[in-house]
Short mmCIF file of C-alpha atoms in Angstrom, two decimals:
data_model
loop_
_atom_site.label_atom_id
_atom_site.label_comp_id
_atom_site.label_asym_id
_atom_site.label_seq_id
_atom_site.Cartn_x
_atom_site.Cartn_y
_atom_site.Cartn_z
CA MET A 1 219.65 198.18 102.96
CA ALA A 2 220.37 195.22 105.17
CA THR A 3 220.21 197.26 108.33
CA LYS A 4 216.57 198.33 107.93
CA PRO A 5 214.98 194.88 108.43
CA THR A 6 217.21 194.32 111.43
CA GLU A 7 216.10 197.62 112.90
CA SER A 8 212.38 196.83 112.44
CA ILE A 9 212.77 193.40 113.96
CA THR A 10 214.58 194.87 116.92
CA ILE A 11 211.85 197.45 117.56
CA LEU A 12 209.15 194.78 117.28
CA SER A 13 210.99 192.54 119.70
CA LEU A 14 211.35 195.33 122.22
CA ARG A 15 207.65 196.12 122.00
CA LYS A 16 206.73 192.48 122.64
CA LEU A 17 209.15 192.37 125.52
CA SER A 18 207.70 195.49 127.09
CA LEU A 19 204.15 194.21 126.77
CA GLY A 20 204.98 190.83 128.23
CA THR A 21 206.74 192.17 131.29
CA ALA A 22 204.35 192.74 134.24
CA GLU A 23 204.70 195.92 136.22
CA PRO A 24 205.73 195.38 139.85
CA GLN A 25 202.73 195.61 142.23
CA VAL A 26 203.00 197.37 145.56
CA LYS A 27 201.39 195.33 148.32
CA GLU A 28 199.10 197.33 150.57
CA PRO A 29 199.68 196.81 154.32
CA LYS A 30 197.07 194.66 156.02
CA THR A 31 194.61 196.49 158.26
CA PHE A 32 191.75 195.53 160.55
CA THR A 33 189.05 197.29 162.53
CA VAL A 34 187.87 196.77 166.09
CA GLU A 35 184.95 194.71 164.77
CA ASP A 36 187.37 192.48 162.83
CA ALA A 37 189.45 191.97 165.96
CA VAL A 38 186.41 191.09 168.06
CA GLU A 39 185.29 188.54 165.48
CA THR A 40 188.77 187.02 165.26
CA ILE A 41 189.28 186.82 169.02
CA GLY A 42 185.87 185.26 169.59
CA PHE A 43 183.95 184.52 172.77
CA GLY A 44 185.91 183.44 175.82
CA ARG A 45 186.76 183.96 179.46
CA PHE A 46 186.93 187.75 179.14
CA HIS A 47 183.31 187.96 178.00
CA ILE A 48 182.18 185.65 180.79
CA ALA A 49 183.91 187.87 183.38
CA LEU A 50 182.46 190.98 181.78
CA PHE A 51 178.98 189.47 181.85
CA LEU A 52 179.27 188.56 185.53
CA ILE A 53 180.55 191.99 186.57
CA MET A 54 178.34 194.21 184.43
CA GLY A 55 175.35 191.88 184.62
CA SER A 56 175.40 192.14 188.40
CA THR A 57 174.63 195.86 188.09
CA GLY A 58 171.38 195.06 186.30
CA VAL A 59 170.52 192.21 188.70
CA PHE A 60 170.52 194.71 191.68
CA TRP A 61 167.52 196.45 189.95
CA LEU A 62 164.89 193.65 190.42
CA ALA A 63 166.60 190.93 192.41
CA GLY A 64 168.31 193.63 194.45
CA SER A 65 164.95 195.21 195.22
CA LEU A 66 163.61 191.88 196.42
CA LEU A 67 166.73 191.22 198.51
CA ILE A 68 166.68 194.62 200.18
CA ILE A 69 163.03 194.18 201.18
CA GLY A 70 163.77 190.77 202.66
CA LEU A 71 166.85 192.15 204.41
CA ALA A 72 164.85 195.06 205.80
CA SER A 73 162.27 192.71 207.31
CA VAL A 74 165.03 191.13 209.37
CA VAL A 75 167.43 194.00 210.09
CA ILE A 76 165.12 196.94 210.86
CA PRO A 77 163.15 195.28 213.71
CA THR A 78 166.35 194.04 215.34
CA ILE A 79 169.29 196.45 214.88
CA GLY A 80 167.71 199.41 213.07
CA TRP A 81 167.60 201.08 209.65
CA ARG A 82 171.14 202.47 209.92
CA TRP A 83 172.57 198.97 209.84
CA LEU A 84 170.36 198.20 206.85
CA ILE A 85 172.07 201.00 204.91
CA ARG A 86 175.52 199.82 205.98
CA ILE A 87 174.87 196.23 204.95
CA ALA A 88 173.19 197.26 201.68
CA SER A 89 176.27 199.29 200.68
CA ILE A 90 178.60 196.26 200.78
CA PRO A 91 177.71 194.87 197.30
CA GLY A 92 178.24 198.32 195.78
CA ILE A 93 181.71 198.59 197.33
CA ILE A 94 182.62 195.14 195.99
CA LEU A 95 181.33 196.10 192.55
CA ILE A 96 183.43 199.28 192.49
CA MET A 97 186.52 197.20 193.23
CA ALA A 98 185.55 194.77 190.46
CA PHE A 99 185.48 197.62 187.91
CA LYS A 100 189.27 197.69 188.21
CA PHE A 101 189.42 194.55 186.09
CA ILE A 102 187.38 196.01 183.22
CA PRO A 103 189.56 197.68 180.55
CA GLU A 104 188.59 200.79 178.63
CA SER A 105 186.60 200.27 175.46
CA ALA A 106 188.83 199.69 172.44
CA ARG A 107 186.30 201.40 170.20
CA PHE A 108 186.35 204.48 172.42
CA ASN A 109 190.15 204.61 172.37
CA VAL A 110 190.21 204.39 168.58
CA SER A 111 187.58 207.12 168.22
CA THR A 112 189.74 209.43 170.35
CA GLY A 113 192.88 208.63 168.39
CA ASN A 114 194.51 206.49 171.10
CA THR A 115 195.17 203.49 168.84
CA GLN A 116 197.99 202.15 171.01
CA ALA A 117 195.72 201.80 174.04
CA ALA A 118 193.06 200.14 171.86
CA VAL A 119 195.59 197.56 170.62
CA ALA A 120 196.70 196.89 174.21
CA THR A 121 193.08 196.29 175.24
CA LEU A 122 192.44 193.92 172.33
CA GLU A 123 195.68 192.03 173.06
CA HIS A 124 194.62 191.67 176.69
CA ILE A 125 191.25 190.26 175.62
CA ALA A 126 192.92 187.87 173.16
CA LYS A 127 195.28 186.65 175.89
CA MET A 128 192.41 186.02 178.32
CA ASN A 129 190.46 184.15 175.63
CA ARG A 130 193.59 182.22 174.57
CA SER A 131 193.15 183.50 171.05
CA VAL A 132 195.15 185.56 168.54
CA MET A 133 194.89 189.03 167.09
CA PRO A 134 194.27 189.57 163.36
CA GLU A 135 197.30 190.48 161.26
CA GLY A 136 197.95 194.04 160.23
CA LYS A 137 197.43 197.51 161.64
CA LEU A 138 194.41 198.65 163.62
CA VAL A 139 192.44 201.32 161.79
CA GLU A 140 188.99 202.75 162.20
CA PRO A 141 186.98 204.62 159.58
CA VAL A 142 186.57 208.23 160.59
CA LEU A 143 182.99 209.39 160.82
CA GLU A 144 182.30 212.41 158.69
CA LYS A 145 179.97 213.86 161.29
CA ARG A 146 179.24 213.24 164.95
CA GLY A 147 176.04 213.98 166.75
CA ARG A 148 175.68 217.37 168.42
CA PHE A 149 173.13 218.67 170.87
CA ALA A 150 171.88 221.08 168.22
CA ASP A 151 171.00 218.10 166.01
CA LEU A 152 168.40 216.98 168.54
CA LEU A 153 166.70 220.35 168.16
CA ASP A 154 166.88 220.35 164.39
CA ALA A 155 163.58 220.99 162.62
CA LYS A 156 163.37 217.31 161.61
CA TYR A 157 163.58 216.03 165.21
CA LEU A 158 162.52 219.03 167.32
CA ARG A 159 158.98 217.90 168.06
CA THR A 160 160.05 214.29 168.60
CA THR A 161 162.83 215.32 170.97
CA LEU A 162 160.67 217.58 173.11
CA GLN A 163 157.92 214.97 173.44
CA ILE A 164 160.44 212.25 174.26
CA TRP A 165 161.90 214.41 177.01
CA VAL A 166 158.45 214.93 178.51
CA ILE A 167 157.78 211.18 178.41
CA TRP A 168 161.13 210.24 179.98
CA LEU A 169 160.70 212.73 182.79
CA GLY A 170 157.11 211.63 183.44
CA ILE A 171 157.90 207.90 183.37
CA SER A 172 160.73 208.21 185.88
CA PHE A 173 158.54 210.48 188.04
CA ALA A 174 155.82 207.82 188.08
CA TYR A 175 158.24 204.89 188.53
CA TYR A 176 160.00 206.22 191.61
CA GLY A 177 156.78 207.75 192.82
CA VAL A 178 154.96 204.44 193.01
CA ILE A 179 157.91 202.82 194.81
CA LEU A 180 157.99 205.52 197.48
CA ALA A 181 154.21 205.83 197.64
CA SER A 182 153.91 202.11 198.32
CA ALA A 183 155.79 202.45 201.58
CA GLU A 184 153.82 205.57 202.50
CA LEU A 185 150.45 203.90 201.87
CA LEU A 186 151.40 200.77 203.79
CA GLU A 187 152.65 202.86 206.69
CA ARG A 188 149.30 204.66 206.87
CA ASP A 189 147.42 201.33 206.76
CA LEU A 190 144.59 202.50 204.48
CA VAL A 191 142.98 199.08 204.09
CA CYS A 192 139.25 199.25 204.77
CA GLY A 193 138.27 198.03 208.21
CA SER A 194 141.79 198.26 209.60
CA LYS A 195 143.04 200.57 212.26
CA ALA A 196 143.84 203.90 210.64
CA ASP A 197 146.42 204.98 213.12
CA SER A 198 148.86 202.19 213.82
CA GLU A 199 150.95 202.23 216.90
CA VAL A 200 154.03 204.41 216.77
CA VAL A 201 157.16 202.41 217.37
CA VAL A 202 160.58 203.97 217.61
CA THR A 203 163.10 202.04 215.55
CA GLY A 204 166.83 201.80 215.97
CA GLY A 205 169.29 200.16 218.26
CA ASP A 206 170.47 203.28 220.11
CA SER A 207 168.74 204.53 223.21
CA GLY A 208 169.43 208.07 222.03
CA GLU A 209 166.98 207.57 219.16
CA SER A 210 164.11 207.57 221.66
CA GLN A 211 164.69 211.32 222.09
CA SER A 212 164.84 211.96 218.35
CA PRO A 213 161.94 213.79 216.68
CA CYS A 214 162.08 211.29 213.79
CA TYR A 215 159.65 208.43 214.36
CA CYS A 216 158.65 205.58 212.07
CA HIS A 217 155.67 203.27 211.98
CA MET A 218 157.03 199.75 212.12
CA PHE A 219 156.07 197.59 209.13
CA ALA A 220 154.28 194.34 209.88
CA PRO A 221 155.41 191.10 208.14
CA SER A 222 152.38 191.41 205.87
CA ASP A 223 153.62 194.81 204.68
CA TYR A 224 156.95 193.33 203.62
CA ARG A 225 155.11 190.57 201.76
CA THR A 226 153.07 193.21 199.96
CA MET A 227 156.25 195.03 198.91
CA ILE A 228 157.81 191.82 197.59
CA ILE A 229 154.70 190.82 195.62
CA SER A 230 154.35 194.28 194.08
CA THR A 231 158.04 194.32 193.11
CA ILE A 232 157.65 191.03 191.23
CA GLY A 233 155.11 192.86 189.11
CA GLU A 234 157.98 194.55 187.21
CA ILE A 235 158.41 191.41 185.10
CA ALA A 236 154.76 190.38 184.97
CA LEU A 237 153.80 192.34 181.85
CA ASN A 238 156.98 191.72 179.88
CA PRO A 239 155.41 189.14 177.51
CA LEU A 240 152.38 191.36 176.85
CA ASN A 241 154.65 194.38 176.50
CA ILE A 242 156.72 192.62 173.82
CA LEU A 243 153.59 191.64 171.91
CA GLY A 244 152.18 195.13 172.21
CA ILE A 245 155.17 197.02 170.85
CA ASN A 246 155.50 194.59 167.94
CA PHE A 247 151.84 194.39 166.91
CA LEU A 248 150.35 197.69 168.06
CA GLY A 249 153.45 199.79 167.55
CA ARG A 250 155.59 201.75 169.98
CA ARG A 251 153.42 204.86 170.19
CA LEU A 252 150.07 203.16 170.76
CA SER A 253 151.51 200.61 173.17
CA LEU A 254 153.17 203.32 175.26
CA SER A 255 150.07 205.51 175.30
CA ILE A 256 147.94 202.57 176.50
CA THR A 257 150.29 201.60 179.33
CA MET A 258 150.69 205.24 180.40
CA GLY A 259 146.91 205.68 180.43
CA CYS A 260 146.50 202.54 182.54
CA THR A 261 149.19 203.83 184.91
CA ALA A 262 147.19 207.02 185.42
CA LEU A 263 144.06 204.96 186.14
CA PHE A 264 145.71 202.72 188.73
CA PHE A 265 147.20 205.72 190.53
CA LEU A 266 143.65 206.95 191.08
CA LEU A 267 142.46 203.49 192.14
CA LEU A 268 144.93 203.59 195.05
CA ASN A 269 142.64 206.10 196.74
CA ILE A 270 139.72 203.65 196.75
CA CYS A 271 138.87 201.97 200.05
CA THR A 272 139.70 198.36 199.37
CA SER A 273 140.83 195.12 200.98
CA SER A 274 144.41 194.08 201.56
CA ALA A 275 144.30 191.87 198.46
CA GLY A 276 142.95 194.80 196.44
CA LEU A 277 145.76 197.09 197.57
CA ILE A 278 148.33 194.43 196.68
CA GLY A 279 146.73 194.03 193.27
CA PHE A 280 146.79 197.78 192.57
CA LEU A 281 150.44 198.10 193.60
CA PHE A 282 151.35 194.99 191.59
CA MET A 283 149.74 196.39 188.43
CA LEU A 284 151.32 199.80 188.95
CA ARG A 285 154.81 198.31 189.21
CA ALA A 286 154.14 196.21 186.12
CA LEU A 287 152.89 199.19 184.11
CA VAL A 288 155.68 201.61 185.05
CA ALA A 289 158.26 198.95 184.14
CA ALA A 290 156.54 198.41 180.79
CA ASN A 291 156.64 202.16 180.18
CA PHE A 292 160.38 202.21 180.71
CA ASN A 293 160.93 199.26 178.38
CA THR A 294 158.94 200.87 175.56
CA ILE A 295 160.51 204.32 175.75
CA TYR A 296 164.00 202.79 175.82
CA ILE A 297 163.25 200.93 172.59
CA TYR A 298 161.59 203.90 170.90
CA THR A 299 164.36 206.38 171.74
CA ALA A 300 167.06 204.05 170.44
CA GLU A 301 165.16 203.48 167.19
CA VAL A 302 163.97 206.99 166.36
CA TYR A 303 167.40 208.67 166.19
CA PRO A 304 170.05 207.89 163.55
CA THR A 305 173.36 206.30 164.53
CA THR A 306 175.22 209.62 164.74
CA MET A 307 172.71 210.95 167.30
CA ARG A 308 171.53 207.79 169.07
CA ALA A 309 173.93 207.80 172.02
CA LEU A 310 173.46 211.53 172.52
CA GLY A 311 169.68 211.23 172.47
CA MET A 312 169.70 208.35 174.94
CA GLY A 313 172.13 210.12 177.26
CA ILE A 314 170.21 213.38 177.47
CA SER A 315 166.93 211.52 177.93
CA GLY A 316 168.48 209.56 180.78
CA SER A 317 169.60 212.82 182.40
CA LEU A 318 166.04 214.15 182.33
CA CYS A 319 164.95 210.83 183.80
CA ARG A 320 167.01 211.63 186.91
CA ILE A 321 165.21 214.93 187.30
CA GLY A 322 161.92 213.08 187.51
CA ALA A 323 163.44 210.73 190.07
CA MET A 324 164.58 213.66 192.23
CA VAL A 325 161.16 215.34 192.19
CA ALA A 326 159.22 212.14 193.02
CA PRO A 327 160.05 212.01 196.79
CA PHE A 328 158.64 215.49 197.35
CA ILE A 329 155.29 214.33 196.02
CA SER A 330 155.10 210.73 197.23
CA GLN A 331 156.22 211.54 200.76
CA VAL A 332 155.94 215.26 201.48
CA LEU A 333 152.73 216.08 199.60
CA MET A 334 151.20 212.69 200.35
CA SER A 335 151.60 213.31 204.08
CA ALA A 336 149.33 216.35 203.65
CA SER A 337 146.91 215.03 201.02
CA ILE A 338 146.95 211.51 199.63
CA LEU A 339 144.35 212.34 197.00
CA GLY A 340 146.29 215.41 195.87
CA ALA A 341 149.52 213.42 195.43
CA LEU A 342 147.81 210.58 193.57
CA CYS A 343 145.98 213.01 191.27
CA LEU A 344 149.27 214.73 190.45
CA PHE A 345 150.91 211.42 189.54
CA SER A 346 147.88 210.50 187.46
CA SER A 347 147.87 213.86 185.65
CA VAL A 348 151.53 213.53 184.68
CA CYS A 349 150.84 210.05 183.29
CA VAL A 350 147.94 211.41 181.21
CA VAL A 351 150.23 214.08 179.73
CA CYS A 352 152.77 211.39 178.89
CA ALA A 353 150.09 209.21 177.30
CA ILE A 354 149.00 212.08 175.05
CA SER A 355 152.62 212.84 174.16
CA ALA A 356 153.24 209.20 173.28
CA PHE A 357 150.13 208.97 171.11
CA THR A 358 151.01 212.12 169.18
CA LEU A 359 154.66 211.32 168.53
CA PRO A 360 155.34 212.20 164.87
CA ILE A 361 157.41 209.08 164.06
CA GLU A 362 156.41 205.43 164.48
CA THR A 363 159.47 203.16 164.56
CA LYS A 364 157.64 199.84 164.18
CA GLY A 365 159.06 198.07 161.11
CA ARG A 366 161.36 201.03 160.42
CA ALA A 367 165.01 200.32 159.63
CA LEU A 368 167.60 201.97 161.86
CA GLN A 369 168.79 205.23 160.33
CA GLN A 370 172.55 205.48 159.87
CA ILE A 371 172.89 209.17 159.13
CA LYS A 372 170.81 212.25 159.80
#
């Protein structure tokens, strides 16, 4: 009889002991993503170097255009256009050499499964910035689905994609067309009251060029000034362009600027003064630059994250097609019929304006879509 109480007490004690003892917890290994590493490393010398190298590629677009015009005004009359090309290629060669110091994207390496290379890149950045890496193992969440070309032609985005492609091709066609047409119009000296046929001057430093069938009309200093002033127009409408896309919306703003581009192409055929020609070219450069800005923004906003890079890349490829076609119109066709070339440019801009106005999706005030 005495053993039963002892047995119950013992069982009760064991139960209390088991409840009071905490189970051992297994610590999960620390992990971090590329974004976590970038935040931990912070801004430093690496980002400054990256800004200087990559930023210089964008500065050759406007500032480079101005510099090449100024260089041409000095080099072509003295030692010829061949030396202009040789000198103009020097910054590009230096830039190619500078790319050696830019590492591969850590995010790209992780997405392809090359985690070791991504860690090496992040460690290199941390060393340059005199910072430290976050503790743990580098991981990256795997996307369930990546964008495919077929997604762009899905029923949800088919109409948008086709109209965007038309707009990209037309904008690049008009942009490079007006640049090349500017030189063609100035060479023909179409200002009212001026001499229609300027004197033919053979350019180049070699005596052998005098026997070449290729002749050029030498630009006067006033022609170079006109080119510089019209080039500055690419930044003239930026404030109005920003206000337009934010208050009027992307579609309406783009359709207005494309319609105005078509109008100013036709105005180039009007007999006008030198100041009038400069004004038309200035407005054309401003409008075509505004068109590019708006379509860049719209394309990036209309597609979800999984398709955004693919949509931008394919649109940019079509943009190059428009750039390749432009010289055949602005130089070859224009040499036969100025009115015909200008009407063709204007017609393409009208088609783009209609396409922009009828786009099925307005991205103003619309949050970026993460998935399809």
